[in-house]
XYZ file of C-alpha atoms in Angstrom:
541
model
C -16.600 47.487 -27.910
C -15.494 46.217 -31.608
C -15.094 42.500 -31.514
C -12.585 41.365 -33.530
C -11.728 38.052 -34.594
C -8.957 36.019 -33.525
C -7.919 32.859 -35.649
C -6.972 29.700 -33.260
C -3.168 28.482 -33.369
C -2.486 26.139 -35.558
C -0.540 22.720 -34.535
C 2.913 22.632 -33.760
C 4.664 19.808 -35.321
C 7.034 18.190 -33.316
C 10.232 17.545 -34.707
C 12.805 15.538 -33.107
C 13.196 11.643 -33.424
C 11.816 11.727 -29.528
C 8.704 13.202 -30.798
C 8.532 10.911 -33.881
C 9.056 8.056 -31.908
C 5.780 8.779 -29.912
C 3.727 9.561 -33.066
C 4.331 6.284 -34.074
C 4.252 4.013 -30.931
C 1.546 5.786 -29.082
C -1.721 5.892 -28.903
C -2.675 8.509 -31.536
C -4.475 11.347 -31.148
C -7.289 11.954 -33.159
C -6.286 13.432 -37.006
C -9.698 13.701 -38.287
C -11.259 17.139 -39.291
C -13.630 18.265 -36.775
C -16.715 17.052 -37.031
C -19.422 18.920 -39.374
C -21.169 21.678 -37.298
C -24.870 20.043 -36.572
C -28.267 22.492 -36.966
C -29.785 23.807 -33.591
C -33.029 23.120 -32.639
C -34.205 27.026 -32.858
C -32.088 27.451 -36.267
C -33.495 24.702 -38.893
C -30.198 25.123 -41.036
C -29.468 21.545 -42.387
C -26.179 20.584 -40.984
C -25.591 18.956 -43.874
C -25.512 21.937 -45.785
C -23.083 23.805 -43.025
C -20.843 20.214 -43.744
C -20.510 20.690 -47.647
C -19.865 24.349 -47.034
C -16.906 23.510 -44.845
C -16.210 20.495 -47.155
C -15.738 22.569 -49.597
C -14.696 25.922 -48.225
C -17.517 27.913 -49.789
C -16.186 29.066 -53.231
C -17.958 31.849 -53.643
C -18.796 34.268 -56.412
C -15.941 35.956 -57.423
C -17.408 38.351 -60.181
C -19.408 39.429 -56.737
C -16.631 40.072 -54.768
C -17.310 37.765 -51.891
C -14.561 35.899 -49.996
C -13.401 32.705 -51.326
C -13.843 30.851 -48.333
C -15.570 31.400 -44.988
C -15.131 29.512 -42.252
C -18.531 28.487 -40.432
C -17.862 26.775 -37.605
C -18.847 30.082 -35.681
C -22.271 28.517 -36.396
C -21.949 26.064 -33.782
C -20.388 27.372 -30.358
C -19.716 23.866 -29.305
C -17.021 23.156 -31.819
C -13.815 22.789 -30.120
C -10.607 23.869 -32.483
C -8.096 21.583 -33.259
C -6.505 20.673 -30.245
C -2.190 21.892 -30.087
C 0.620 19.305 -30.143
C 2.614 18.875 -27.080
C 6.271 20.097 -27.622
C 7.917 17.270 -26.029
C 11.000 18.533 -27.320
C 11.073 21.759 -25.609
C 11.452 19.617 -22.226
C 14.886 19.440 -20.848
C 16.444 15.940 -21.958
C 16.286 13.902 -19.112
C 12.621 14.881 -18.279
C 11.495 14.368 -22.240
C 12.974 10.812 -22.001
C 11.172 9.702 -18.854
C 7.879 11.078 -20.386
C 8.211 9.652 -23.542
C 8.816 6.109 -21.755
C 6.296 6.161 -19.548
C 3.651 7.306 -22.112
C 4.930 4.328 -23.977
C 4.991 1.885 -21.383
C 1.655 2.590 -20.223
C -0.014 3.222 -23.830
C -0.956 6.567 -22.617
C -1.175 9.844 -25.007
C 1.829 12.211 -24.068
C 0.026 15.544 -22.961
C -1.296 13.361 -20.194
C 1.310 11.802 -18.645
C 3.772 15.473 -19.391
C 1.234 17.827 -17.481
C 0.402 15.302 -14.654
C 4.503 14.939 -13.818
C 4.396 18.541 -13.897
C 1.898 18.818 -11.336
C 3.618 16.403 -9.402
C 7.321 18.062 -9.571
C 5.275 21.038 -8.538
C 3.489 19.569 -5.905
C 6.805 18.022 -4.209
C 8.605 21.276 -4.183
C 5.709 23.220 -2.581
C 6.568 26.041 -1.252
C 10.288 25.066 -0.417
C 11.653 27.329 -3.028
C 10.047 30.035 -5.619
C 12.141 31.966 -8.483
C 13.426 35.263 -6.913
C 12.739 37.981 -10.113
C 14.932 40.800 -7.434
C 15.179 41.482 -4.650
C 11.875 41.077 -2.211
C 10.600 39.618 -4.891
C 9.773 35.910 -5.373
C 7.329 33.913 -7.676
C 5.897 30.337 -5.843
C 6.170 27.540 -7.993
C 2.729 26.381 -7.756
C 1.050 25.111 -10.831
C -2.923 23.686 -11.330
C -3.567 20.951 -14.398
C -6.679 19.928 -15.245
C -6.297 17.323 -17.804
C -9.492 17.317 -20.084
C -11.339 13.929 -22.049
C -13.636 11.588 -22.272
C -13.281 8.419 -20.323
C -11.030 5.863 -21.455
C -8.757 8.423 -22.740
C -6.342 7.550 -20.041
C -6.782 10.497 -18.330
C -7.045 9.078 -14.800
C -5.048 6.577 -15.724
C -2.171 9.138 -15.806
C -2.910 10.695 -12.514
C -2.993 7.644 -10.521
C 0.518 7.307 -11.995
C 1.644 9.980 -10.068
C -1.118 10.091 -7.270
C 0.547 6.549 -6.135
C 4.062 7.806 -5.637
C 2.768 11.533 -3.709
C 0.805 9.309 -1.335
C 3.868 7.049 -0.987
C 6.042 10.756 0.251
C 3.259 11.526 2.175
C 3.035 8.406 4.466
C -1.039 8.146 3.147
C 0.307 5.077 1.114
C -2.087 2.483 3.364
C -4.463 5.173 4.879
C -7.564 5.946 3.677
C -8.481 9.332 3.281
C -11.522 9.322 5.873
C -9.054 8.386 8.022
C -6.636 10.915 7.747
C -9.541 13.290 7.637
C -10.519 11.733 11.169
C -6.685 12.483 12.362
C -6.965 15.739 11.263
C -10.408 16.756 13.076
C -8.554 14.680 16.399
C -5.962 17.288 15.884
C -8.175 20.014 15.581
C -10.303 19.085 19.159
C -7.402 18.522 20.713
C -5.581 21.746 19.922
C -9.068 23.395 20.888
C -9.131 21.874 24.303
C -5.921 23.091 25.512
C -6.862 26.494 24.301
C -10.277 26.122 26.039
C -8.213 24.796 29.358
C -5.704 27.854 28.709
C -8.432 29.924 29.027
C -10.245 28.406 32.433
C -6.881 28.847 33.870
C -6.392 32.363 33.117
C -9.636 32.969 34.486
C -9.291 30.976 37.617
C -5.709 32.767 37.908
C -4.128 29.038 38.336
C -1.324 28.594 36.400
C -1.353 25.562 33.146
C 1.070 24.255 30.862
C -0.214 22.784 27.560
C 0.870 19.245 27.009
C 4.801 18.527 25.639
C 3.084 17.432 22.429
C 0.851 20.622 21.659
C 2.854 23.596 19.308
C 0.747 26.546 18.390
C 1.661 27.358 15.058
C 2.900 26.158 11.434
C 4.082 22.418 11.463
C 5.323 20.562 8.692
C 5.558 16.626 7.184
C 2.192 16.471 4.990
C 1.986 16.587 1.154
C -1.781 15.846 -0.235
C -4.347 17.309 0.583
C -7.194 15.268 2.405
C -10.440 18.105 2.438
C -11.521 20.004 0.050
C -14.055 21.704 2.337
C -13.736 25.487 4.073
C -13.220 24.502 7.408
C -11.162 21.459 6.295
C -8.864 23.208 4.167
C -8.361 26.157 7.109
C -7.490 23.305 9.268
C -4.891 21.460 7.213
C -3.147 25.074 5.501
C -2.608 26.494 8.707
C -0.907 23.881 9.964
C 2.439 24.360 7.978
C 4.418 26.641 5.341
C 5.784 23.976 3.019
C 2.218 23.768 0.849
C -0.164 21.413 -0.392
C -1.102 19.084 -3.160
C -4.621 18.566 -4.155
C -4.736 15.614 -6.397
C -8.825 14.617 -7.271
C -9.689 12.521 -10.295
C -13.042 14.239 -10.522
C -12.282 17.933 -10.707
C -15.492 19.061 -10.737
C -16.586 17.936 -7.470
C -13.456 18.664 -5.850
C -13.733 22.210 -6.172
C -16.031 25.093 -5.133
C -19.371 22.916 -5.445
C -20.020 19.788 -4.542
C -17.866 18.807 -1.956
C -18.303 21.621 0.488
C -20.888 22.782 2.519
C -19.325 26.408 2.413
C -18.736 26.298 -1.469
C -17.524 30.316 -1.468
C -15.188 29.547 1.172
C -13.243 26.793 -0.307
C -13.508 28.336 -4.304
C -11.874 31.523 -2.393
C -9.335 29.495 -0.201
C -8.536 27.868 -4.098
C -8.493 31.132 -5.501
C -5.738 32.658 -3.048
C -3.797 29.611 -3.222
C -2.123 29.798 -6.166
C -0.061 33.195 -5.268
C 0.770 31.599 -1.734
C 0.652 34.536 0.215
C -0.576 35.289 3.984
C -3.782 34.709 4.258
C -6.827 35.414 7.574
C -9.374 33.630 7.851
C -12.702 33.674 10.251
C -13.794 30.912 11.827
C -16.689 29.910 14.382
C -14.494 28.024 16.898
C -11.263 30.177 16.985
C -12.025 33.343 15.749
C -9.238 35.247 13.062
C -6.719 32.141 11.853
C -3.678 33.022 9.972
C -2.570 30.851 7.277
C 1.010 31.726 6.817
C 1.740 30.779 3.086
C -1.387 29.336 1.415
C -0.142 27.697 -1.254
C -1.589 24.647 -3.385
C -0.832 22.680 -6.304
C -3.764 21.213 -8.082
C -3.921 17.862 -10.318
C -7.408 17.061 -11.869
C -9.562 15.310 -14.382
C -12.837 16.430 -15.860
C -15.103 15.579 -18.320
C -15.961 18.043 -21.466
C -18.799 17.536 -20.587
C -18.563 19.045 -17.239
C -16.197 22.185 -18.693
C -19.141 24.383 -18.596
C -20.538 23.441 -15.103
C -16.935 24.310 -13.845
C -16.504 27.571 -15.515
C -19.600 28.740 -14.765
C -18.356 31.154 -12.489
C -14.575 31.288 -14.259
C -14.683 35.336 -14.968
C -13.252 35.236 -11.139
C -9.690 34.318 -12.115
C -10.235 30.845 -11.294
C -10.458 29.660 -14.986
C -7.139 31.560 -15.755
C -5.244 29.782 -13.102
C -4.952 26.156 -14.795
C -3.060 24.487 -17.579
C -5.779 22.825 -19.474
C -4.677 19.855 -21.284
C -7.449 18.595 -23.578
C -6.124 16.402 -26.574
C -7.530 15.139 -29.541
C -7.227 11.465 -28.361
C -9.362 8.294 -29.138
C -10.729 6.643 -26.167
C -8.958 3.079 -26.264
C -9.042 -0.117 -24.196
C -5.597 -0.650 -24.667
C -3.566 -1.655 -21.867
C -0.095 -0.812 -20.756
C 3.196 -3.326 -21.346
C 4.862 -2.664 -18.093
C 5.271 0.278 -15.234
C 8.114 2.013 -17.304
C 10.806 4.097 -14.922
C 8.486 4.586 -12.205
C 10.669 4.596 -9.614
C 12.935 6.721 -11.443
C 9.741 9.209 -11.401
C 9.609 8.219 -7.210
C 13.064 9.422 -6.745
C 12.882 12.959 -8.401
C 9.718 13.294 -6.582
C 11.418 12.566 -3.457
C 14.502 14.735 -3.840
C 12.350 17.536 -4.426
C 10.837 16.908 -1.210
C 13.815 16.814 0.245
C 14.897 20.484 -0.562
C 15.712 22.143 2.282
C 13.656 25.755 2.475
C 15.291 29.041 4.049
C 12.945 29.127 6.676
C 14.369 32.260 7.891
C 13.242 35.922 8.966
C 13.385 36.465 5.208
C 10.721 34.032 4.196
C 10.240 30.360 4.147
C 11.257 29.480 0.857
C 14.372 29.422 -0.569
C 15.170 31.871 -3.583
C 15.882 30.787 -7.250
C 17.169 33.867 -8.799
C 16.088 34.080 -12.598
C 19.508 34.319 -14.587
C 20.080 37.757 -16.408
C 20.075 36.466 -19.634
C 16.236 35.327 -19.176
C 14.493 38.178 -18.658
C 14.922 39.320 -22.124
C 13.104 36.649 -24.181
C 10.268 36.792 -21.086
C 9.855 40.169 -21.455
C 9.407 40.096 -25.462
C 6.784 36.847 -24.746
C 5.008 38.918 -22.444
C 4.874 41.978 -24.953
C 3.364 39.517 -27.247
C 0.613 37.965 -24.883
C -0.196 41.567 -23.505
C -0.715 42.692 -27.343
C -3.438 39.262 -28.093
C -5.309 40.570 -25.000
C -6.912 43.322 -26.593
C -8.011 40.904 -29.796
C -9.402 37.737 -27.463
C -12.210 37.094 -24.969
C -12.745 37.444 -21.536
C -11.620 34.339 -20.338
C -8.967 33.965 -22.952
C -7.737 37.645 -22.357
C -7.024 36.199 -18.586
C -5.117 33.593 -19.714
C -3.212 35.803 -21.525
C -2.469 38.025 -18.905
C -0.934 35.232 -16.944
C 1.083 33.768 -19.343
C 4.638 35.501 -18.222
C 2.952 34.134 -14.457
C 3.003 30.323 -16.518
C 6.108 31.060 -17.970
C 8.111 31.824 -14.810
C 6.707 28.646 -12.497
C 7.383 26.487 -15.390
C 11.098 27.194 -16.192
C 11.664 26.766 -12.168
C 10.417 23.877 -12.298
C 12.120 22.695 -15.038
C 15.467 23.843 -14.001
C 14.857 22.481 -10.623
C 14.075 19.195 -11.820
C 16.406 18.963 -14.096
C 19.059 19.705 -11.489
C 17.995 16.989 -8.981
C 17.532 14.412 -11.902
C 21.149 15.285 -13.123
C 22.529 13.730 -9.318
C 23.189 16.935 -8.056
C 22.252 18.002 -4.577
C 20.412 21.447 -3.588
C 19.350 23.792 -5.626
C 20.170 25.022 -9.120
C 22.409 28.866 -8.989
C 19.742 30.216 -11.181
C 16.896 29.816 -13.392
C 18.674 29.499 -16.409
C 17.655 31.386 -20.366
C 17.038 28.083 -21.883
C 14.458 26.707 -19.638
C 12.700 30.201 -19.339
C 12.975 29.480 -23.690
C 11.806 26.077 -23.326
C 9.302 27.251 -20.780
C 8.090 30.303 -23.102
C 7.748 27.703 -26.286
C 5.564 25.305 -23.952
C 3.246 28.708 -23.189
C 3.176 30.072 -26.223
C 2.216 26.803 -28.620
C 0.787 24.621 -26.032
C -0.457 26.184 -22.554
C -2.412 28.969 -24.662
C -3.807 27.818 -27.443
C -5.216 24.495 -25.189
C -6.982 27.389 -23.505
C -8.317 29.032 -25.969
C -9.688 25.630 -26.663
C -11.327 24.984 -24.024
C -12.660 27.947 -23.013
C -14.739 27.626 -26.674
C -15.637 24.509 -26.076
C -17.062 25.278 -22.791
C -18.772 28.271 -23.849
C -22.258 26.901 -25.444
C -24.280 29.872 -25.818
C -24.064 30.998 -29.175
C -22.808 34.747 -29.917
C -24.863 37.288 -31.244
C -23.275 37.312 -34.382
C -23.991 33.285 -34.208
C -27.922 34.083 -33.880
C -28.074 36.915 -36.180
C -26.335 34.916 -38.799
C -29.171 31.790 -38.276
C -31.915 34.745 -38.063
C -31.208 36.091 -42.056
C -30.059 32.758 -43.332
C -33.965 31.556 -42.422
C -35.306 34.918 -43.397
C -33.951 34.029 -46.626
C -33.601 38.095 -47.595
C -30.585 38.728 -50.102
C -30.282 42.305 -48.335
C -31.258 43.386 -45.091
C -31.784 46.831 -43.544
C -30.210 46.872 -39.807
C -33.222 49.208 -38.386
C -36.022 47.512 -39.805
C -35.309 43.889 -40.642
C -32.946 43.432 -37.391
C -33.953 45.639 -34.860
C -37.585 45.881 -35.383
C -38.010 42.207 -37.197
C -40.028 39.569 -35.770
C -38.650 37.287 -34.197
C -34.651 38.523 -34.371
C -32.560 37.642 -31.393
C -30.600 40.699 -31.441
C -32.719 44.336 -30.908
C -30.343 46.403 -28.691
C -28.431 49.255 -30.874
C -25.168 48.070 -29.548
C -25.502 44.573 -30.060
C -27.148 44.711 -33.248
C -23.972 46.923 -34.163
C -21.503 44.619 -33.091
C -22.925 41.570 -34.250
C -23.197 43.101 -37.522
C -19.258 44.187 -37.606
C -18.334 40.612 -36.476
C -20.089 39.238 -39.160
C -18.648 41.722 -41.686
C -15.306 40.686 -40.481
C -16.107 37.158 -41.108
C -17.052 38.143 -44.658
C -20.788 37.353 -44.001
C -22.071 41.017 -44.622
C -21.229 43.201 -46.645
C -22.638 46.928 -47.210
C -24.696 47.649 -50.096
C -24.101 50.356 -52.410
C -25.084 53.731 -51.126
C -28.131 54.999 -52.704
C -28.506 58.245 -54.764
C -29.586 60.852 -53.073
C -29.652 59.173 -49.840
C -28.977 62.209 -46.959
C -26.894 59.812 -44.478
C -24.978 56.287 -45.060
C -27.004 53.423 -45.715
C -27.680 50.833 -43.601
C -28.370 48.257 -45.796
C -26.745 44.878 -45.944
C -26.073 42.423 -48.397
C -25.800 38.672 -47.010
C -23.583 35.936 -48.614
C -25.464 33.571 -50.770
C -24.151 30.993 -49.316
C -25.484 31.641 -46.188
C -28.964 31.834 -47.768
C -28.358 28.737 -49.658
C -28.464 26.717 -46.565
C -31.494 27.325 -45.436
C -32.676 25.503 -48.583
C -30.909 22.721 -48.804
């Protein structure tokens, strides 16, 4: 398959006095150029020389036709691209002013504290009401962050914000979580032994009535999530519809590795989870379990360090499912003035809570209809993101392919939100065409190009094209024959046909190669190409 290349977003400026506000008061993200790519340890390429040539954009010969500037940073798969501005004012008023001051008041950088009250206003709604497209047809609300940066970047600073009022709803305010995970397995004998004395009894042919305080089935009351493992999570989904928060300042851990002993079991159970469907499980002690609606919100931290070890197995869908919110910020020790409208934060949270779901033959949750109006501008966004698929990579290409998914939890939740924090009761008539606009914008220049971010950065083996381009620049040859100097040269990373084919096209496309001049007389097309000086230049220096 032809690669071609896909050039990162650029930033979005922000525009409104809210946003300038925060550019001045905040703490700053991080303006600087990226750094210059450094040499790897197979390819001795002085990064130095890769700096000046970004430095200075390459100007190459013209009388030669080569382009005038090249952009190298392919060179180093670790590079991140510049990270997107958050479009604060795409947020519906009322939510854009209680971000803004509580990123003030607390000294923390915007994206942050934005995508972590997300996750919360996500979390309390659950699955009490999802955006009805038509008829028999309704989209859950559910939403996973995983805020991205080094420590001291206020990262976990922003979800304990949050993490303090959802364990206030959920009556875990004083309770450890051992302890509720000891209530929970309490629960889980004791519903156990009346099934085990349910069966004696039918056996014995004596009649038994399980204990007043015993209901088989979905119950309700819980928010957070207190396990993480298989079993654990089986335990605590099946016992209600309204869905679950996990909230985990280490996201890593959390999820699908280290904190289970049945790490395929819970990835899957996180997998499923965001579509909040029916779900049956096996399990040792009871056999075929039904979880009725699994559905889970996620809020997380993680290291960029640790993007890679998390995305190892990402192809799965898992990768595709989060809003990954990795800034250019500075790591600071700067501390926080005062709480900011905290409790104003407490009481959304808690009204959202409060919806009440249909909990009918029809379904659980009560239905949002999306406005008429809206489905225009989602379909044309969706045309759009369909179209980059066929230009981006795998992961990327996933993203992409979920973005009208994005799109239509986050304008819910906005216009849910928004409804409760204008004082009105219930929920909203519909989801409205300017928060599935403001919703769209916060895809389309934030959401998406953060992935495509990350997913780079967390991709550290370097592309064919990467290694081919070290491979000539030390062979130091101004032209190069694809048969005899690539496939069959010593020591070249790249000898398959294919791969030697479509490194060589990417690296045409990034002006890199070029073909040489068909000989006279030659029978068939040549496969000779010429490399950019520049490229062979540093090598030398």
């Amino acid at each position: 398959m032809r690669k071609t290349i896909k050039k990162s977003a650029s930033k979005a400026a922000a525009d409104t006095e809210l946003s300038s506000t925060i550019e001045n008061d905040l703490p700053q993200q991080s303006t600087d150029a990226p750094s210059p790519v450094p040499a790897v340890a197979q390819a001795p390429i002085s990064p130095f020389a890769i700096a000046e040539m970004n430095d200075n954009k390459v100007e190459s010969v013209d009388s030669d036709g080569w382009a005038v500037e090249i952009d190298w940073s392919f060179l180093d798969p670790s590079r991140a691209a510049p990270a997107p501005v958050f479009p604060i004012e795409k947020l519906p008023e009322p939510l854009a002013e209680l971000v803004a001051k509580l990123a003030l008041a607390r000294r923390l950088v915007v994206d942050f504290v934005a995508f972590a009250i997300l996750a919360a206003l996500s979390g309390a709604i659950g699955n009490r009401a999802r955006v009805q497209l038509f008829d028999g047809t309704l989209e859950p609300l559910a939403i996973y962050v995983a805020l991205v940066g080094a420590p001291s970047t206020g990262k976990s600073q922003a979800i304990g914000m949050v993490e303090t009022r959802l364990r206030a709803l959920d009556g875990d305010l004083t309770a450890s979580v051992s302890g509720a995970a000891m209530a929970a397995s309490h629960a889980a004998l004791d519903r156990l032994n009346v099934k085990i004395r349910a069966k004696v009894a039918e056996r014995l042919a004596v009649e038994f009535e399980a204990p007043e305080d015993y209901r088989e089935g979905p119950r309700g009351g819980r928010l957070l999530l207190t396990e993480t493992t298989g079993p654990g999570l089986i335990e605590e989904l099946s016992a209600d519809r309204s869905g679950r928060m996990l909230v985990t300042h280490e996201l890593s851990g959390a999820i699908g590795y280290l904190s289970s002993s049945q790490p395929a079991r819970s990835r899957g159970l996180f997998l499923q989870g965001f579509d909040g469907n029916p779900v049956v499980v096996s399990t040792k002690s009871e056999g075929r379990k039904l979880i009725p609606e699994l559905l889970l919100s996620v809020l997380g931290a993680v290291q960029p360090g640790r993007l890679s070890y998390l995305m190892r197995h990402g192809d799965d869908g898992f990768a595709a499912r989060f809003f990954w919110v990795h800034p250019d910020v500075v790591p600071s020790a700067a501390l926080g003035d005062n709480p900011g409208p905290i409790d104003d934060l407490a009481g959304v949270l808690s009204a959202l809570q409060g919806i009440q779901p249909a909990a009918n033959e029809h379904g659980y949750s009560a239905a949002v209809p999306l406005a008429a109006d809206a489905r225009a501008p989602l379909e044309m966004a969706a045309k759009k993101w369909t179209t980059d698929q066929m230009f981006s990579s795998e992961l990327f290409s996933s993203a992409l392919g979920r973005g009208r998914q994005y799109a239509l939890r986050l304008a819910g939740i906005l216009q849910i939100a928004t409804h409760v924090m204008e004082g009105k009761s219930g929920l909203p008539d519909v989801v409205s065409a300017d928060a599935m606009t403001s919703a769209i914008a916060i895809v389309d220049t934030y959401i998406l190009p953060m992935a495509e971010r990350v997913f780079a950065a967390s991709d550290t083996k370097p592309s064919d094209a990467a290694a081919l381009a070290r491979f000539l620049a030390r062979s130091g040859k101004p032209m190069v024959n694809a048969r005899a100097d690539i496939m069959r040269g010593r020591g070249s990373p790249v000898t398959q046909a294919l791969a030697v084919r479509e490194a060589i096209e990417e690296l045409e496309q990034r002006g890199v190669l070029r073909p040489a001049p068909q000989r006279p007389g030659r029978g068939r097309p040549s496969s000779d190409w010429i490399v950019h000086p520049a490229l062979l230049a540093m090598a030398r220096k």
